mmCIF file of C-alpha atoms in Angstrom:
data_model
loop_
_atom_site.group_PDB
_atom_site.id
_atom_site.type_symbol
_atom_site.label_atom_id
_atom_site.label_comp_id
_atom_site.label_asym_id
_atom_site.label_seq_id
_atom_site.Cartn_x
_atom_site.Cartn_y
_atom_site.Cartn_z
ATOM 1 C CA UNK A 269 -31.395 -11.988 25.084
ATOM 2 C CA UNK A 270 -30.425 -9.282 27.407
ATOM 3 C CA UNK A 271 -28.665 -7.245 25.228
ATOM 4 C CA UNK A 272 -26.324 -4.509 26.971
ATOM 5 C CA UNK A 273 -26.036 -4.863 30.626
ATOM 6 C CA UNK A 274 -24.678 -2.338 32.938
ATOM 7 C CA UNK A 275 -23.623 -1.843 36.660
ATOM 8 C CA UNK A 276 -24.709 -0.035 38.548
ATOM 9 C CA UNK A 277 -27.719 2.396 37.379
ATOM 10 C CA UNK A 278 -26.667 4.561 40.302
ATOM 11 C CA UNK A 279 -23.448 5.278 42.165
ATOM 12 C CA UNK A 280 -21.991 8.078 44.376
ATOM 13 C CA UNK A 281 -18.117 8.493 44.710
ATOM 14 C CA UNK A 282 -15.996 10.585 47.134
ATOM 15 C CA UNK A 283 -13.436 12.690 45.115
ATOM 16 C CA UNK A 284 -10.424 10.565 44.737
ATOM 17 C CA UNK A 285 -12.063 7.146 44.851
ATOM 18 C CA UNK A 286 -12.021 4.423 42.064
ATOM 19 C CA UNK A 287 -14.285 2.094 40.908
ATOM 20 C CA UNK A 288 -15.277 -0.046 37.865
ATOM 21 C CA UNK A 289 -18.529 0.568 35.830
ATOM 22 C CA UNK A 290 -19.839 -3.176 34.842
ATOM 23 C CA UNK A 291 -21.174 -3.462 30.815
ATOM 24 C CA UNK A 292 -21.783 -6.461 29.060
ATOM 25 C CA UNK A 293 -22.866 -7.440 26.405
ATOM 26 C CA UNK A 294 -24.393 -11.311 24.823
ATOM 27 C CA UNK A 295 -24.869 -10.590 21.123
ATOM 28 C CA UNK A 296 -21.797 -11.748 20.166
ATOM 29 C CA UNK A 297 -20.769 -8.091 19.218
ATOM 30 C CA UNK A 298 -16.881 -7.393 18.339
ATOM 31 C CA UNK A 299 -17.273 -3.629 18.782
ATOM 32 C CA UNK A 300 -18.280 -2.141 22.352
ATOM 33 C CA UNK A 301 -17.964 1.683 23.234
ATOM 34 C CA UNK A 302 -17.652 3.730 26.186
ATOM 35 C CA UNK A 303 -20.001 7.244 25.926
ATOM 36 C CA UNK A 304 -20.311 10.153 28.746
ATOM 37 C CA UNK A 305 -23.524 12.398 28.634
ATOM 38 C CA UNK A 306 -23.716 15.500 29.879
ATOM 39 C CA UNK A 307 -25.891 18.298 29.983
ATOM 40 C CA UNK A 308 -25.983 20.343 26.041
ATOM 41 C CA UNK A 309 -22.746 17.765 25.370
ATOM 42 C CA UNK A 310 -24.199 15.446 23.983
ATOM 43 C CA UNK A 311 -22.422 12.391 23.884
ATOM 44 C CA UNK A 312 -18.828 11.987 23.879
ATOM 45 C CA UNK A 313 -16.663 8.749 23.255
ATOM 46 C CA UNK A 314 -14.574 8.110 25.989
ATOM 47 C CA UNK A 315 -12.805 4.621 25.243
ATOM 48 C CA UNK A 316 -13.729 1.698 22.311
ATOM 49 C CA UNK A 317 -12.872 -1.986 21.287
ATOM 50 C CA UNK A 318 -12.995 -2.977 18.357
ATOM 51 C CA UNK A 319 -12.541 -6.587 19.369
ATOM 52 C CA UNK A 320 -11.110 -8.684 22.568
ATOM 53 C CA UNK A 321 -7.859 -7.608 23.477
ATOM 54 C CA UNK A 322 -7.836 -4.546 21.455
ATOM 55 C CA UNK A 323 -8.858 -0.620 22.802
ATOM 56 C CA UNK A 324 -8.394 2.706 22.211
ATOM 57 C CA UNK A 325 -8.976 6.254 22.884
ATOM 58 C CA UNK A 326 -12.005 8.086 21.950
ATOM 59 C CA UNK A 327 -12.365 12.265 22.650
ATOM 60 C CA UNK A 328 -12.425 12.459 26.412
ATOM 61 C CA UNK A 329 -10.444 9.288 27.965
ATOM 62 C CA UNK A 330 -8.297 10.964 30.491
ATOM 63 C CA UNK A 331 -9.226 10.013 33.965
ATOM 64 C CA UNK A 332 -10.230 6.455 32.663
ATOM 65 C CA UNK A 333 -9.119 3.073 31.936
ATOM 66 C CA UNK A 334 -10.737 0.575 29.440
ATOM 67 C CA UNK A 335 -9.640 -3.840 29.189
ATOM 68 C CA UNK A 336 -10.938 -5.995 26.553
ATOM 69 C CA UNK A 337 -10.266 -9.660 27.953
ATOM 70 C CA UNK A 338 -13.404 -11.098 26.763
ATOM 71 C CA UNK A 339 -15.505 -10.400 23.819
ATOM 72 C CA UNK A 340 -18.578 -10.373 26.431
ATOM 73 C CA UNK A 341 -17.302 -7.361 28.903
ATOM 74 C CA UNK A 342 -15.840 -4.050 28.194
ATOM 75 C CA UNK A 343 -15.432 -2.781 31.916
ATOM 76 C CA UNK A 344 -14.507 1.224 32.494
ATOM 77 C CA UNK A 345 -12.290 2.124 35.636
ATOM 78 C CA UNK A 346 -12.623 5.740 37.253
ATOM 79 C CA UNK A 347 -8.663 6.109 38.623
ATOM 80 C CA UNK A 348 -9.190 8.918 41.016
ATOM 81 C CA UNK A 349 -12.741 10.187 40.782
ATOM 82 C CA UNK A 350 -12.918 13.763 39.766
ATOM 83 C CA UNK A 351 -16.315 16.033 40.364
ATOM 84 C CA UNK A 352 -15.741 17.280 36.571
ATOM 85 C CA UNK A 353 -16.757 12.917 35.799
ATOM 86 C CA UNK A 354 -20.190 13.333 37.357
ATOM 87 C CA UNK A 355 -22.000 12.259 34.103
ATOM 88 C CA UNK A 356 -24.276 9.481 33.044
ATOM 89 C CA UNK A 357 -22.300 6.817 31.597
ATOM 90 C CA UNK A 358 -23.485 4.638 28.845
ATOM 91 C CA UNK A 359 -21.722 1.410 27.363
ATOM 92 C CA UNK A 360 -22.572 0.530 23.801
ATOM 93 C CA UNK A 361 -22.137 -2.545 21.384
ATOM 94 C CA UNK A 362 -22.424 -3.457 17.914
ATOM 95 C CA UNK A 363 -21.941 -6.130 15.668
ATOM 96 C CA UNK A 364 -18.444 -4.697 14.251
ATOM 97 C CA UNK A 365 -16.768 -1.999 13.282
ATOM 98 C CA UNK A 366 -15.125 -2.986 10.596
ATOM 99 C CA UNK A 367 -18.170 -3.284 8.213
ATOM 100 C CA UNK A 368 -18.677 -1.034 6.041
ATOM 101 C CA UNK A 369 -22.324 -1.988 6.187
ATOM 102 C CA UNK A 370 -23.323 -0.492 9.280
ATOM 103 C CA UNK A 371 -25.324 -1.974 11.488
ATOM 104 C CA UNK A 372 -27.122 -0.461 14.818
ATOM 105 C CA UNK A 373 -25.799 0.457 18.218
ATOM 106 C CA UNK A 374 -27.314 -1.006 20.921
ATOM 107 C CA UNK A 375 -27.108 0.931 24.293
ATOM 108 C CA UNK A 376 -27.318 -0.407 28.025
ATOM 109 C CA UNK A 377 -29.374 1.881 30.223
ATOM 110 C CA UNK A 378 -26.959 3.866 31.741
ATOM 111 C CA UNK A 379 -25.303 4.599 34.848
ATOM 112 C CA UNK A 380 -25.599 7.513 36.865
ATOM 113 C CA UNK A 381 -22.483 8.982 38.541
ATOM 114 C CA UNK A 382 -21.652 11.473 41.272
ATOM 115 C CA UNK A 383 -18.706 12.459 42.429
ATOM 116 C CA UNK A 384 -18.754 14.670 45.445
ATOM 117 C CA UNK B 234 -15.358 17.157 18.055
ATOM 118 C CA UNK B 235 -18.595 16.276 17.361
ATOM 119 C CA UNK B 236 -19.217 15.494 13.912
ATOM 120 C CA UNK B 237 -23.683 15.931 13.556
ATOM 121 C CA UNK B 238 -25.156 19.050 15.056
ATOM 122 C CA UNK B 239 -28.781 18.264 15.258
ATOM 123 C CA UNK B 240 -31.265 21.616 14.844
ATOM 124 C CA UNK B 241 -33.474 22.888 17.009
ATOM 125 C CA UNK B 242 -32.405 21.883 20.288
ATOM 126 C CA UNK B 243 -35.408 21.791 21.314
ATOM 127 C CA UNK B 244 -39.275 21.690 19.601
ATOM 128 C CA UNK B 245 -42.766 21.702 21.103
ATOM 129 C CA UNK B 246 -45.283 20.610 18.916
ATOM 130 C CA UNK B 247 -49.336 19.980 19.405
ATOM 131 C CA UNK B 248 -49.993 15.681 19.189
ATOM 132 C CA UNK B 249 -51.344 15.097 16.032
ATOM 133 C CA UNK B 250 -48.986 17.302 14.064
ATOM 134 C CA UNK B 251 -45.052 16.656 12.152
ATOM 135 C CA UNK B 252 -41.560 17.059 13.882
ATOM 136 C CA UNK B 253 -39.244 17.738 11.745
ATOM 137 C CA UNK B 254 -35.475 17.585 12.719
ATOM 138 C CA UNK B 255 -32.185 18.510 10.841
ATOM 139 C CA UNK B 256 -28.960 17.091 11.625
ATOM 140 C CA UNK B 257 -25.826 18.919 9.588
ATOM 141 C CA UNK B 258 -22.544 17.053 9.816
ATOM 142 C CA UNK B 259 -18.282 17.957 8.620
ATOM 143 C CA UNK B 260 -17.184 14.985 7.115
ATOM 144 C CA UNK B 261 -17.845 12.378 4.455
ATOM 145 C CA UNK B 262 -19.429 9.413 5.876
ATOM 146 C CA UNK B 263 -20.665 5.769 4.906
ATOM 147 C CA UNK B 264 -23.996 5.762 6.721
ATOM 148 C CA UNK B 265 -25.874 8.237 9.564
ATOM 149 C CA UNK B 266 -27.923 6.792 11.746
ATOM 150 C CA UNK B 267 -31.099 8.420 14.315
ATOM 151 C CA UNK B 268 -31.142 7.599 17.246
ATOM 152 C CA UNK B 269 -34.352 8.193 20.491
ATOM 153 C CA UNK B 270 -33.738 8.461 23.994
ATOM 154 C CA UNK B 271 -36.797 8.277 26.407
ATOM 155 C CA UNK B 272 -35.710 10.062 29.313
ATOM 156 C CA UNK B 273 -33.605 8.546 32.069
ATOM 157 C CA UNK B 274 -33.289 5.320 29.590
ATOM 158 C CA UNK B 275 -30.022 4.591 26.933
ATOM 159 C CA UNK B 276 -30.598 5.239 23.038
ATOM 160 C CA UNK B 277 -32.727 3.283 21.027
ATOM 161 C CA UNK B 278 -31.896 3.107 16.834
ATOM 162 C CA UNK B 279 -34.157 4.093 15.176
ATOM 163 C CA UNK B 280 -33.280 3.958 11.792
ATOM 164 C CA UNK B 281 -29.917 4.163 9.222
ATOM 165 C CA UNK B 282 -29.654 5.825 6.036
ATOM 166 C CA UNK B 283 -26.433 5.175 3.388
ATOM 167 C CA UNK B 284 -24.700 7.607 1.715
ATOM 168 C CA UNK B 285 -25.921 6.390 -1.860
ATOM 169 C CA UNK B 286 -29.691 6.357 -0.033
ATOM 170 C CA UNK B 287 -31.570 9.838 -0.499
ATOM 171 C CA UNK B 288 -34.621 8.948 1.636
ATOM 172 C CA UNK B 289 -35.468 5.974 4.119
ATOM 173 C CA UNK B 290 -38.902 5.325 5.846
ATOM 174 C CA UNK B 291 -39.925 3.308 8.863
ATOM 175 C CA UNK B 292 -43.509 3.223 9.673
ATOM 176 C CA UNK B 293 -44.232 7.184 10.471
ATOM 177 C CA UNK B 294 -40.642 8.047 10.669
ATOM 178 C CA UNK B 295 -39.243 9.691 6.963
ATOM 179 C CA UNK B 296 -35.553 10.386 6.961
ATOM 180 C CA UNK B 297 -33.634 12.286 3.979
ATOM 181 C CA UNK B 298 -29.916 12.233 3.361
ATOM 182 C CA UNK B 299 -28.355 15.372 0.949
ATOM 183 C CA UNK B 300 -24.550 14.553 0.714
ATOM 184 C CA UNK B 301 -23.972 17.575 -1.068
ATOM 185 C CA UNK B 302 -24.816 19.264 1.805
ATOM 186 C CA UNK B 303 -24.081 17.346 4.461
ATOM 187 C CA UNK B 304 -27.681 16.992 5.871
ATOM 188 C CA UNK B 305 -30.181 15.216 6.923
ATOM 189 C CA UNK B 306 -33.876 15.321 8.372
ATOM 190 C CA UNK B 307 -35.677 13.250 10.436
ATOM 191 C CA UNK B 308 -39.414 13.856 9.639
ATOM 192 C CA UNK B 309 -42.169 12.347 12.268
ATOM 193 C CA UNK B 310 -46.059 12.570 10.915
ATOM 194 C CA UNK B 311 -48.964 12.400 13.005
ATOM 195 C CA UNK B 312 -46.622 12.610 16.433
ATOM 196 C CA UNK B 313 -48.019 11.369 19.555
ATOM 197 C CA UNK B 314 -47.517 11.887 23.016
ATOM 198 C CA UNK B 315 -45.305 8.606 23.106
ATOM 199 C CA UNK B 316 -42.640 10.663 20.424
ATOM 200 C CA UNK B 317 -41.907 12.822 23.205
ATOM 201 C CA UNK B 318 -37.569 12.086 23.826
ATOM 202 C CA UNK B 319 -34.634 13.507 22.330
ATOM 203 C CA UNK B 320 -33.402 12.467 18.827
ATOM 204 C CA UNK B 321 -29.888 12.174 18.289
ATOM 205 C CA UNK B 322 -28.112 11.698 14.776
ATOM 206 C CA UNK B 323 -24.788 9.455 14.234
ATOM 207 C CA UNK B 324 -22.401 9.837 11.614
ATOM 208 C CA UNK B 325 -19.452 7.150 11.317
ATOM 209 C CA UNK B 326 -16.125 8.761 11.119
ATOM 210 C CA UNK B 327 -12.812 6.411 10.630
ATOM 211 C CA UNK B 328 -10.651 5.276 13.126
ATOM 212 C CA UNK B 329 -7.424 3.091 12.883
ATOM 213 C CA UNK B 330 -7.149 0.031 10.394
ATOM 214 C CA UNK B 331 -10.552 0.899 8.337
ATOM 215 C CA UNK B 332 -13.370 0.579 11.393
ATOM 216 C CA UNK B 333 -15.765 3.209 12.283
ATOM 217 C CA UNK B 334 -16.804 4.472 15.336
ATOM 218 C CA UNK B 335 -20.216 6.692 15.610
ATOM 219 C CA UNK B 336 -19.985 9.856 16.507
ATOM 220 C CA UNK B 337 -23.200 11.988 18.551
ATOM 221 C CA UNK B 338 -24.470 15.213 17.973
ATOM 222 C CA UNK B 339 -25.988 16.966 20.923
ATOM 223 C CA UNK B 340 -29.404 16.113 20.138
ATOM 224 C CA UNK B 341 -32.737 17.941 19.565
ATOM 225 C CA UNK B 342 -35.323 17.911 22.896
ATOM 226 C CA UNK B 343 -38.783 16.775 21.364
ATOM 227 C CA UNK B 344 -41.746 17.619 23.278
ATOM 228 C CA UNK B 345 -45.268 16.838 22.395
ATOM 229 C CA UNK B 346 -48.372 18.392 23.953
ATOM 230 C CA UNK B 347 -51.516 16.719 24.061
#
């Protein structure tokens, strides 16, 4: 299995461009998550789905856009890149989130943003 | 907000010897989970304690859990130069309709010198 899968590891944007950041996942896993980590921020929820069709806001969504159309892909839109959304992004799943016996996160590998 | 502050930020330790990290957290949870991140590379789990647990071990990891105090540790014996990453701890908080999300604290910087 390949687990979380995300696109691209890298990426440079010109202030006021858009663009979609790629994560999928083939576990199966209802709930996927949107995370932004910064420098002493740790990291901070951005958007979540807690199954197809179904998203909401984390801590920090402004400036993005989150669909659910498949159980498989959780894609994040930049609107209008910003500078203040240079970050590394990561995309997260897990079996569900409506289990009150947790189970594990499992992270893709990140992707690296600048916005200049 | 961030719900788990992890303590130190950061800790340099000599290869051979423990690590021991503290994560505090606000709020009443259902499980807290550790997390390792090598650098440049996503999280990796690395193990999950319940609320009703008071300790939890994995190999050379030794995690404790005090509710009362909202706490918990994340002990690594005999570190090696491998353990060097940053350790985050996860608390679930509640969202809409009963599901969880996990929620980061900002991570303590482990290094280990050979």
């Amino acid at each position: 299995n390949a687990g979380v899968t995300q696109t691209p590891k890298f990426q440079v944007l010109k202030t006021g461009q858009s663009m979609t950041l790629q994560c999928a996942q083939d576990m199966n896993h209802e709930y996927m998550s949107w995370y932004r980590q910064d420098p002493g921020m740790g990291l901070r929820l951005i958007h979540y789905s807690v199954g197809a069709g179904i998203t909401d806001q984390g801590e920090v969504p402004n400036g993005y856009n989150v669909s659910r159309s498949t159980t498989e892909d959780f894609p994040l839109r930049l609107l209008s890149a910003a500078p203040s959304q240079t970050s590394v992004y990561f995309c997260a799943s897990s079996y569900s989130a409506f289990s009150l016996v947790a189970t594990e996160a499992f992270f893709g590998q990140g992707t690296r943003l600048t916005v200049v | 907000s961030q719900q788990g502050e992890e303590d130190p930020q950061a800790l340099s330790i000599q290869e051979g010897e423990n690590a021991t990290m503290n994560c505090s957290y606000k709020t009443s949870i259902n499980n807290l989970q550790w997390y390792r991140q090598n650098s440049g590379r996503g999280l990796v789990h690395l193990i999950l304690i319940r609320s009703n647990e008071r300790e939890k071990h994995s190999g050379r990891l030794r995690v404790t859990l005090d509710t009362s105090k909202k706490s918990s540790s994340l002990l690594i014996t005999a570190s090696r130069a491998a353990d060097t990453a940053s350790y985050f701890c996860a608390t679930d908080a509640k969202i809409i309709q009963g599901a969880q999300k996990l929620v980061f604290g900002q991570g303590t910087r482990l290094t280990i010198n050979p």
